[in-house]
PDB file of C-alpha atoms and ligand atoms in Angstrom:
ATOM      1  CA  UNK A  11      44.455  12.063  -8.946  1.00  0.00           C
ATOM      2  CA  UNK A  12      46.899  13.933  -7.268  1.00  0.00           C
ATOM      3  CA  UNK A  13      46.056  15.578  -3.937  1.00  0.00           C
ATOM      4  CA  UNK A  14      47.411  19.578  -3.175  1.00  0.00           C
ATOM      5  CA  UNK A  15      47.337  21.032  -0.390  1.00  0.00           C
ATOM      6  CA  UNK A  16      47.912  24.678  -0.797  1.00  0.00           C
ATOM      7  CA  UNK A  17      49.501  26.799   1.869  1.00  0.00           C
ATOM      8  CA  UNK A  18      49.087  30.709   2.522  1.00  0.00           C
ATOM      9  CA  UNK A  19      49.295  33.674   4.640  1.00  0.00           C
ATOM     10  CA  UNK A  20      47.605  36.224   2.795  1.00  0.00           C
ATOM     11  CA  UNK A  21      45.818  37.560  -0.324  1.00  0.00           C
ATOM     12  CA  UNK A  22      45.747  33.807  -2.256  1.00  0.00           C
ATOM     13  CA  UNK A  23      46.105  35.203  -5.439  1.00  0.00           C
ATOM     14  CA  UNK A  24      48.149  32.350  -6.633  1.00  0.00           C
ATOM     15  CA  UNK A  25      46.079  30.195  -4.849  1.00  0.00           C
ATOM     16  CA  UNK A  26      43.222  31.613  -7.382  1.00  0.00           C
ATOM     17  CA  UNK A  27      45.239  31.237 -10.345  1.00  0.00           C
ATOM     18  CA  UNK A  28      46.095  27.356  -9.639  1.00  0.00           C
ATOM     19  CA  UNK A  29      42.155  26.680  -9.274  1.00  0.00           C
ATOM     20  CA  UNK A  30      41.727  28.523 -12.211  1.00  0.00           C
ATOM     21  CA  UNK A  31      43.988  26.347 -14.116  1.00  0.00           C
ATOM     22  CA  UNK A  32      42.600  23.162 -12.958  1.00  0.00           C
ATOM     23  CA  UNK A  33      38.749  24.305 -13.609  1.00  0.00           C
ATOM     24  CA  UNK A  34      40.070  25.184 -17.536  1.00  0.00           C
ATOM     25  CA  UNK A  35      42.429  22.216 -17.801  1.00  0.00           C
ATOM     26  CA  UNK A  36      45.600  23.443 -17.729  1.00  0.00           C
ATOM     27  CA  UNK A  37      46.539  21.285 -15.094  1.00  0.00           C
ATOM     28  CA  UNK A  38      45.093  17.597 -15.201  1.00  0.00           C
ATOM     29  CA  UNK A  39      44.382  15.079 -12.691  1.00  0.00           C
ATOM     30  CA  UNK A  40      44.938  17.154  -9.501  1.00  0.00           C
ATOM     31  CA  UNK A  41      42.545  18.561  -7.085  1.00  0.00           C
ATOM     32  CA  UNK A  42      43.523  21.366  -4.482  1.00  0.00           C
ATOM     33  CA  UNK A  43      41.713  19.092  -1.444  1.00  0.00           C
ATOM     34  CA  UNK A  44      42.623  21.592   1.305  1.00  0.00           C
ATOM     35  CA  UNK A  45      43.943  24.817   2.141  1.00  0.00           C
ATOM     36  CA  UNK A  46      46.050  26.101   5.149  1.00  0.00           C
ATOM     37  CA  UNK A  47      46.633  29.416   6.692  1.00  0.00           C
ATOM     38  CA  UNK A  48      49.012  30.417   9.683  1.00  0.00           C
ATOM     39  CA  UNK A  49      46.654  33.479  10.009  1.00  0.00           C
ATOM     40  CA  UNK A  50      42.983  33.412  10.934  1.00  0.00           C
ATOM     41  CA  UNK A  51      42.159  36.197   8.529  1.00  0.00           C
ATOM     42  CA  UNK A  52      43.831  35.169   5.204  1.00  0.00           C
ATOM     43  CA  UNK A  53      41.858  35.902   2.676  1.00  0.00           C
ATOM     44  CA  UNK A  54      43.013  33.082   0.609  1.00  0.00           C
ATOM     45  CA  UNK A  55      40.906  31.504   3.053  1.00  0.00           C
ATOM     46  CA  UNK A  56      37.863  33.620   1.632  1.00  0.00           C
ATOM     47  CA  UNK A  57      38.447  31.939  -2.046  1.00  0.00           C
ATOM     48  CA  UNK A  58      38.794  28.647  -0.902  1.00  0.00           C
ATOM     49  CA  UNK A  59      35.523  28.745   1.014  1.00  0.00           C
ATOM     50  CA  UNK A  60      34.360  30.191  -1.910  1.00  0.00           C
ATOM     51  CA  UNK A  61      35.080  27.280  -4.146  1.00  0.00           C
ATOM     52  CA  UNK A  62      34.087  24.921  -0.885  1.00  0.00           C
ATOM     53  CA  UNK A  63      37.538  23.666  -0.794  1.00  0.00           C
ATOM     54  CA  UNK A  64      38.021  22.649   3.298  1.00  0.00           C
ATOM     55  CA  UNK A  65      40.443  25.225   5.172  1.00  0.00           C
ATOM     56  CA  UNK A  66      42.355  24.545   8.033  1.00  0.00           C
ATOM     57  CA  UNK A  67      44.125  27.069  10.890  1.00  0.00           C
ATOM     58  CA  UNK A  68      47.029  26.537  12.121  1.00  0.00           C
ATOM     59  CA  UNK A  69      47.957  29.229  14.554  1.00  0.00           C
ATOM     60  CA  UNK A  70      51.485  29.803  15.252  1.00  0.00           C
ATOM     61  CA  UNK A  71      50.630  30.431  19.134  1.00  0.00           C
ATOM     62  CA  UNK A  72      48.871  27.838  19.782  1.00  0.00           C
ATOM     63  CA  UNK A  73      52.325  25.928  19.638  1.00  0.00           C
ATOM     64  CA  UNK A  74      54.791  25.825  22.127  1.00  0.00           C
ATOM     65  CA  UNK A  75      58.342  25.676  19.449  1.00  0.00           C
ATOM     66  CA  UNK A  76      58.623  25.713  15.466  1.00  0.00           C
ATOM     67  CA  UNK A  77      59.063  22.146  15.407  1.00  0.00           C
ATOM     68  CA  UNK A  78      55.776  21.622  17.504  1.00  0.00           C
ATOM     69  CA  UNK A  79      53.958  23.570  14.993  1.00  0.00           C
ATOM     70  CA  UNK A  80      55.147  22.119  11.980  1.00  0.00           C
ATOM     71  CA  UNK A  81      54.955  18.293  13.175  1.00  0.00           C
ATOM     72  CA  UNK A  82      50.953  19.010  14.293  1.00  0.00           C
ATOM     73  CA  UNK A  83      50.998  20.141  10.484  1.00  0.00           C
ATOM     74  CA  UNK A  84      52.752  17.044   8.843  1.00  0.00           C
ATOM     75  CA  UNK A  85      50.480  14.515  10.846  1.00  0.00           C
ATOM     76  CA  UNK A  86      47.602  16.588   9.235  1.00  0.00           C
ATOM     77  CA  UNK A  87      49.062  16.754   5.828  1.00  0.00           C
ATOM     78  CA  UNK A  88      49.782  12.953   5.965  1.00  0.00           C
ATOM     79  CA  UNK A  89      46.709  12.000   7.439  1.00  0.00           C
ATOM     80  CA  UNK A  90      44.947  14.121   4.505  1.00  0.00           C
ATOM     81  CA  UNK A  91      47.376  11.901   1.876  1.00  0.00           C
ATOM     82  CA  UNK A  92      48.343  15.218   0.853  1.00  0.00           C
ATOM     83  CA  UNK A  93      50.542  14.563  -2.154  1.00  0.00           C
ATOM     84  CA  UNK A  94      51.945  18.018  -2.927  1.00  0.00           C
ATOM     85  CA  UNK A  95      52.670  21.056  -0.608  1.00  0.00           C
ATOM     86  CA  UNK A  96      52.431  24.413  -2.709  1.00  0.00           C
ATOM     87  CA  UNK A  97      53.088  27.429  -0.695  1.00  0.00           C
ATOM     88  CA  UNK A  98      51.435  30.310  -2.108  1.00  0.00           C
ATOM     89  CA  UNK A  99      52.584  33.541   0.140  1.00  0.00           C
ATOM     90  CA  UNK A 100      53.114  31.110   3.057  1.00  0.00           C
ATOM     91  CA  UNK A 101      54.810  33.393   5.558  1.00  0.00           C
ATOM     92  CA  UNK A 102      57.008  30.860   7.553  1.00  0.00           C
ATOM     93  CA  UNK A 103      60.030  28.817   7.539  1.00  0.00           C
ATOM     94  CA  UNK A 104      59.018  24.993   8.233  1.00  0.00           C
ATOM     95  CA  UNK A 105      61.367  22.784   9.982  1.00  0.00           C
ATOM     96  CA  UNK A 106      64.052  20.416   8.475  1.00  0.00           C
ATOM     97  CA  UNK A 107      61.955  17.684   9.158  1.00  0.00           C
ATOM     98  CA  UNK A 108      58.497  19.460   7.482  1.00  0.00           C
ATOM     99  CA  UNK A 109      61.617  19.112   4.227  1.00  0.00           C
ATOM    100  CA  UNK A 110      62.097  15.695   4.997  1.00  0.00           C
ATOM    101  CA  UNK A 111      58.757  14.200   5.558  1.00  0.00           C
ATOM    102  CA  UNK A 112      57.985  16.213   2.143  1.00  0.00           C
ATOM    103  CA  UNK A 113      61.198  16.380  -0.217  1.00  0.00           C
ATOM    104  CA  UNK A 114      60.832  17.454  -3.111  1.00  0.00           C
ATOM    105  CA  UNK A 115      57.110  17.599  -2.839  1.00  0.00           C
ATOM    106  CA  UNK A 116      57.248  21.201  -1.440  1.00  0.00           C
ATOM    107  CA  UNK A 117      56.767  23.955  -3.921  1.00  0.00           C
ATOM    108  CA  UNK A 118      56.988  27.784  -3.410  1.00  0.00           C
ATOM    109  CA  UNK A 119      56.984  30.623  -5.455  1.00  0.00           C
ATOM    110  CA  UNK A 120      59.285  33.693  -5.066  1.00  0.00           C
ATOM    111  CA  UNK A 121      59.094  37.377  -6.600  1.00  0.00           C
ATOM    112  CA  UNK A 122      62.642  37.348  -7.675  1.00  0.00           C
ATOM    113  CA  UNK A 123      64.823  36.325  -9.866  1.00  0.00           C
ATOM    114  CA  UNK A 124      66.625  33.901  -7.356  1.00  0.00           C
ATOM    115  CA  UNK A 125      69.332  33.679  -6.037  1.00  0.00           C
ATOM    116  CA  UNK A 126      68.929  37.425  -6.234  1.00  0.00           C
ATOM    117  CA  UNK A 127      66.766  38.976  -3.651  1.00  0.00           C
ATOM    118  CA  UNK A 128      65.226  36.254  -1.539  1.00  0.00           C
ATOM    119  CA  UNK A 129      63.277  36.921   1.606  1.00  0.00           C
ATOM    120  CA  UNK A 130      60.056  38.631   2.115  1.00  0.00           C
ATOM    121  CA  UNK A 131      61.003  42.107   0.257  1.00  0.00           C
ATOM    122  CA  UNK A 132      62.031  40.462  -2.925  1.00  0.00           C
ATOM    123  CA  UNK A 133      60.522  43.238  -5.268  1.00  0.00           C
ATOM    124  CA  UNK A 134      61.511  46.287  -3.048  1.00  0.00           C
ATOM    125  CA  UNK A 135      64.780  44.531  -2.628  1.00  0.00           C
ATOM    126  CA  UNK A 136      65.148  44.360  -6.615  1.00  0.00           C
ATOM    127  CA  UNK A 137      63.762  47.643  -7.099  1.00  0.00           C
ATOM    128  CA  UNK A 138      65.907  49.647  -4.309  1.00  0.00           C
ATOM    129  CA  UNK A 139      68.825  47.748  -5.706  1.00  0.00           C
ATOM    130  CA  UNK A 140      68.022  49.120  -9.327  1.00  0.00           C
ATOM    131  CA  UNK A 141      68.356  45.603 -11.115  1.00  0.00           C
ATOM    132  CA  UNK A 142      66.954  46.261 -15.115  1.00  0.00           C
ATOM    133  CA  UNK A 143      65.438  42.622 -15.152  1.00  0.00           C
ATOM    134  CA  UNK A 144      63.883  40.762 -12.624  1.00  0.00           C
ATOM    135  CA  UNK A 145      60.958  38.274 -12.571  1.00  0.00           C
ATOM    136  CA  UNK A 146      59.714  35.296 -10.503  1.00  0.00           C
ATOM    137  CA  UNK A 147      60.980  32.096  -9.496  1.00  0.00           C
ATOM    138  CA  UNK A 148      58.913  28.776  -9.008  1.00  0.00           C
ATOM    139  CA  UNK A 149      61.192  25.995  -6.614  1.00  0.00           C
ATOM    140  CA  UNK A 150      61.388  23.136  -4.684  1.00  0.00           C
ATOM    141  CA  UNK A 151      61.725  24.233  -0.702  1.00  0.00           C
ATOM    142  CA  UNK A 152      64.722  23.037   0.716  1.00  0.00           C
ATOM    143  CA  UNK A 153      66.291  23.483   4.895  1.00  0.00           C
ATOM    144  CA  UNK A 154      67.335  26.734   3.684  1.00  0.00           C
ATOM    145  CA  UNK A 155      64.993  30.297   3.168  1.00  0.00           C
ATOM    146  CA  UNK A 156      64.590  30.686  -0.975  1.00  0.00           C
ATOM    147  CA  UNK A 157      67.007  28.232  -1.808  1.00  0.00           C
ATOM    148  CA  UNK A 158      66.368  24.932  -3.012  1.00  0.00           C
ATOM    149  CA  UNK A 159      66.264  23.378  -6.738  1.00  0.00           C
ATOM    150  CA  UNK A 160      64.625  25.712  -9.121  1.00  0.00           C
ATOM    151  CA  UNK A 161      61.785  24.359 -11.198  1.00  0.00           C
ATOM    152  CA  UNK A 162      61.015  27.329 -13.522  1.00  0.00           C
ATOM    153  CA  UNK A 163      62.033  31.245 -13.750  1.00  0.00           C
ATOM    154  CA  UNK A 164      60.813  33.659 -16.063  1.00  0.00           C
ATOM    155  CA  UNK A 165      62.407  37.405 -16.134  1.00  0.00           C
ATOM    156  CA  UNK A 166      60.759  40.525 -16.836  1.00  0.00           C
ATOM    157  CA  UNK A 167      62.347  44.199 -17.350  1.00  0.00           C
ATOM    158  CA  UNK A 168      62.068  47.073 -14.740  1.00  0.00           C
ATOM    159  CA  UNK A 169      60.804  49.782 -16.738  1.00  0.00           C
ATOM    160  CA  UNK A 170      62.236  53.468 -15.416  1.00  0.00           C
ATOM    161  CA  UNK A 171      59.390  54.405 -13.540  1.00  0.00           C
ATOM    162  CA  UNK A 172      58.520  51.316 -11.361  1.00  0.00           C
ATOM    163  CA  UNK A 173      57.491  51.958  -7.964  1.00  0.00           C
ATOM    164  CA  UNK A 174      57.310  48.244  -6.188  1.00  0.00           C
ATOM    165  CA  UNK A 175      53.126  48.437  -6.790  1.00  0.00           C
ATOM    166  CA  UNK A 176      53.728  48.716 -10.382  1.00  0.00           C
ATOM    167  CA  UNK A 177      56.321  46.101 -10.398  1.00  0.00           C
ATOM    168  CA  UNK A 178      54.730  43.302  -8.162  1.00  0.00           C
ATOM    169  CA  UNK A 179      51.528  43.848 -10.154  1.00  0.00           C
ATOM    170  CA  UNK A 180      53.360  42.516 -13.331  1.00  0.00           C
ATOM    171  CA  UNK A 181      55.549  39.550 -11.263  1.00  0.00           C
ATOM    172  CA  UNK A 182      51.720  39.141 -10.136  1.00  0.00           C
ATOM    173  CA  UNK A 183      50.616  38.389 -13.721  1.00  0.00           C
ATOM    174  CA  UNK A 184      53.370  36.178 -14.541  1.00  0.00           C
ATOM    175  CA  UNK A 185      53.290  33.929 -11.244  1.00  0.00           C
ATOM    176  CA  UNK A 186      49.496  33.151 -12.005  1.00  0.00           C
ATOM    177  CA  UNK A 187      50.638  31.963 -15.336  1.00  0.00           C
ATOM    178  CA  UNK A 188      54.171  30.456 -14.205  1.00  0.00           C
ATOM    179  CA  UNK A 189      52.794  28.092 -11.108  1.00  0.00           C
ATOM    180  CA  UNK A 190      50.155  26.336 -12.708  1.00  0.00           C
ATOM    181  CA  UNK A 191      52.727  25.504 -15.257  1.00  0.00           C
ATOM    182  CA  UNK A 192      55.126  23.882 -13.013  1.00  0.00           C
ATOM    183  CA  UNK A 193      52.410  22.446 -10.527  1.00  0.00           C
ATOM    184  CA  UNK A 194      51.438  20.636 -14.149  1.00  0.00           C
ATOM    185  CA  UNK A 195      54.710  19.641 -14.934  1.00  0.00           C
ATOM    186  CA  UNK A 196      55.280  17.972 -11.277  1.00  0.00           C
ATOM    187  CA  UNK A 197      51.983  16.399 -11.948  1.00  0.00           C
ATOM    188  CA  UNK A 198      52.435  14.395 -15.134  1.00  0.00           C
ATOM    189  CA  UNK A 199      56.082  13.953 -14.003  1.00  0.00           C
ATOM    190  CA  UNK A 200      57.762  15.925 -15.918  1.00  0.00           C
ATOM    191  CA  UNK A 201      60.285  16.782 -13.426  1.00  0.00           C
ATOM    192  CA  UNK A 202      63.636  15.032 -12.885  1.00  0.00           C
ATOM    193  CA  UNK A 203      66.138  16.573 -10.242  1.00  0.00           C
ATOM    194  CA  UNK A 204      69.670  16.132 -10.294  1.00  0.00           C
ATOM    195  CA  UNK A 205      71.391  17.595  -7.331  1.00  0.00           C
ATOM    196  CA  UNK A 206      69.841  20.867  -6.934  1.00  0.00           C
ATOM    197  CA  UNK A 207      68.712  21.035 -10.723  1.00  0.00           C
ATOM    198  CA  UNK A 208      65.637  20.104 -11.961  1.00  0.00           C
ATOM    199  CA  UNK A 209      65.644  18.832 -15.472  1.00  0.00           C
ATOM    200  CA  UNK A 210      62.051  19.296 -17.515  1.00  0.00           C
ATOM    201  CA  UNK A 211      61.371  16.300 -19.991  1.00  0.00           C
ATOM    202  CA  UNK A 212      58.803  17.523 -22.338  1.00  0.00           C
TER     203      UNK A 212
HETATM  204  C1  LIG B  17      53.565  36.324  -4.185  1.00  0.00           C
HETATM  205  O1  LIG B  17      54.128  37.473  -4.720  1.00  0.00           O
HETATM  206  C2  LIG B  17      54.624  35.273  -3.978  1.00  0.00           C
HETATM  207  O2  LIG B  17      55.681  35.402  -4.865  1.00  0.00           O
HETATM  208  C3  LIG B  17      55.093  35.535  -2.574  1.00  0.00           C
HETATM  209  O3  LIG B  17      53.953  35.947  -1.893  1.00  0.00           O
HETATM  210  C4  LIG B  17      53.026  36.532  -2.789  1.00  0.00           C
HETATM  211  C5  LIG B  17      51.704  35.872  -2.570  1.00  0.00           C
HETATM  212  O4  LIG B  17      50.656  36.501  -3.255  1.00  0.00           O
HETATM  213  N1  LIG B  17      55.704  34.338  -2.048  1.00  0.00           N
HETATM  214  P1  LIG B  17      49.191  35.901  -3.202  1.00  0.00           P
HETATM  215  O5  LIG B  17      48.803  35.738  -1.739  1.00  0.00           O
HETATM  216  O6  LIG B  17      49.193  34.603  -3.928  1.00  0.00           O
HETATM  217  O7  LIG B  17      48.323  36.927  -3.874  1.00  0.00           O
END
């Protein structure tokens, strides 16, 4: 049984979606053990609760540096035999050596098409750059912000009159369906990765 610890900032919608998929069997022989929040009022923090999964704080000031913060949250994460990291609207960089203590065991999930449009506006970005398609990216986390080896990506048109509401609601729809899919995949081992690509053996 694999252990997840999910990571996140804000609304834990994914967060939602990946317990949903383990309740119907989607994904198999994982349990999200934990959840973590850099903000006291996260309401992914609510739904955990809610499904009495344990949640932990971890507040950004109570840290003197970056790498202070993230090594207090590796020696929990270890100590917790934490098996996969899945950042669900986790609203921080972490450290080369959160990376390395984790490789490849360190999943996020982007609102873009990436490389196109990383960074925290991803949808405005696409929209205000007038891109046609678009769509939402599920990867490994690498040292770098949006970058590292892409598990899964599925696109989706911008219809004419998007506003960014109308177009993160449907990126919305299709992460809840795209990260339980890859979180299984990583799970039954699915996934082999070759410099920065990953390779899916079904
Ligand atoms: C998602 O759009 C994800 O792509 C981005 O942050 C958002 C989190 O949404 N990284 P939620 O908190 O899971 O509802």
């Amino acid at each position: 049984m694999k252990r997840i610890a999910v990571l996140a900032s804000g609304n834990g919608s994914n967060l939602e979606a990946i317990l949903a998929a383990i309740a119907d069997g989607r994904i198999q022989n994982a349990r999200v053990v934990l959840v973590i929040s850099d903000k006291e009022e996260a309401y992914a923090l609510v739904r955990a609760q809610k499904h009495n999964i344990p949640t932990r704080v971890f507040r950004p000031q109570d840290y003197p540096s970056r790498e202070a913060y993230d090594r207090a949250m590796i020696e929990f994460l270890q100590a917790e035999a934490i098996d996969l990291v899945v950042m669900a609207g986790f609203m921080r960089l972490v450290t080369p050596e959160f990376v390395a203590a984790f490789r490849h065991r360190i999943m996020n999930i982007h609102p873009s098409l990436l490389p196109a449009f990383p960074g925290t506006r991803g949808v405005a970005d696409a929209l205000a750059y007038g891109v046609k398609v678009t769509g939402c990216t599920v990867h490994f986390v690498d040292e770098g912000m949006d970058t590292g080896p892409i598990i899964l990506q599925e696109a989706l048109p911008v219809r004419p009159d998007d506003t960014v509401d109308s177009l993160q609601e449907r990126i919305h729809a299709l992460e809840h369906r795209l990260y339980p899919q890859a979180i299984d995949l990583w799970v039954r081992g699915k996934i082999k990765i070759r410099g920065r690509r990953c390779c899916i053996d079904e």
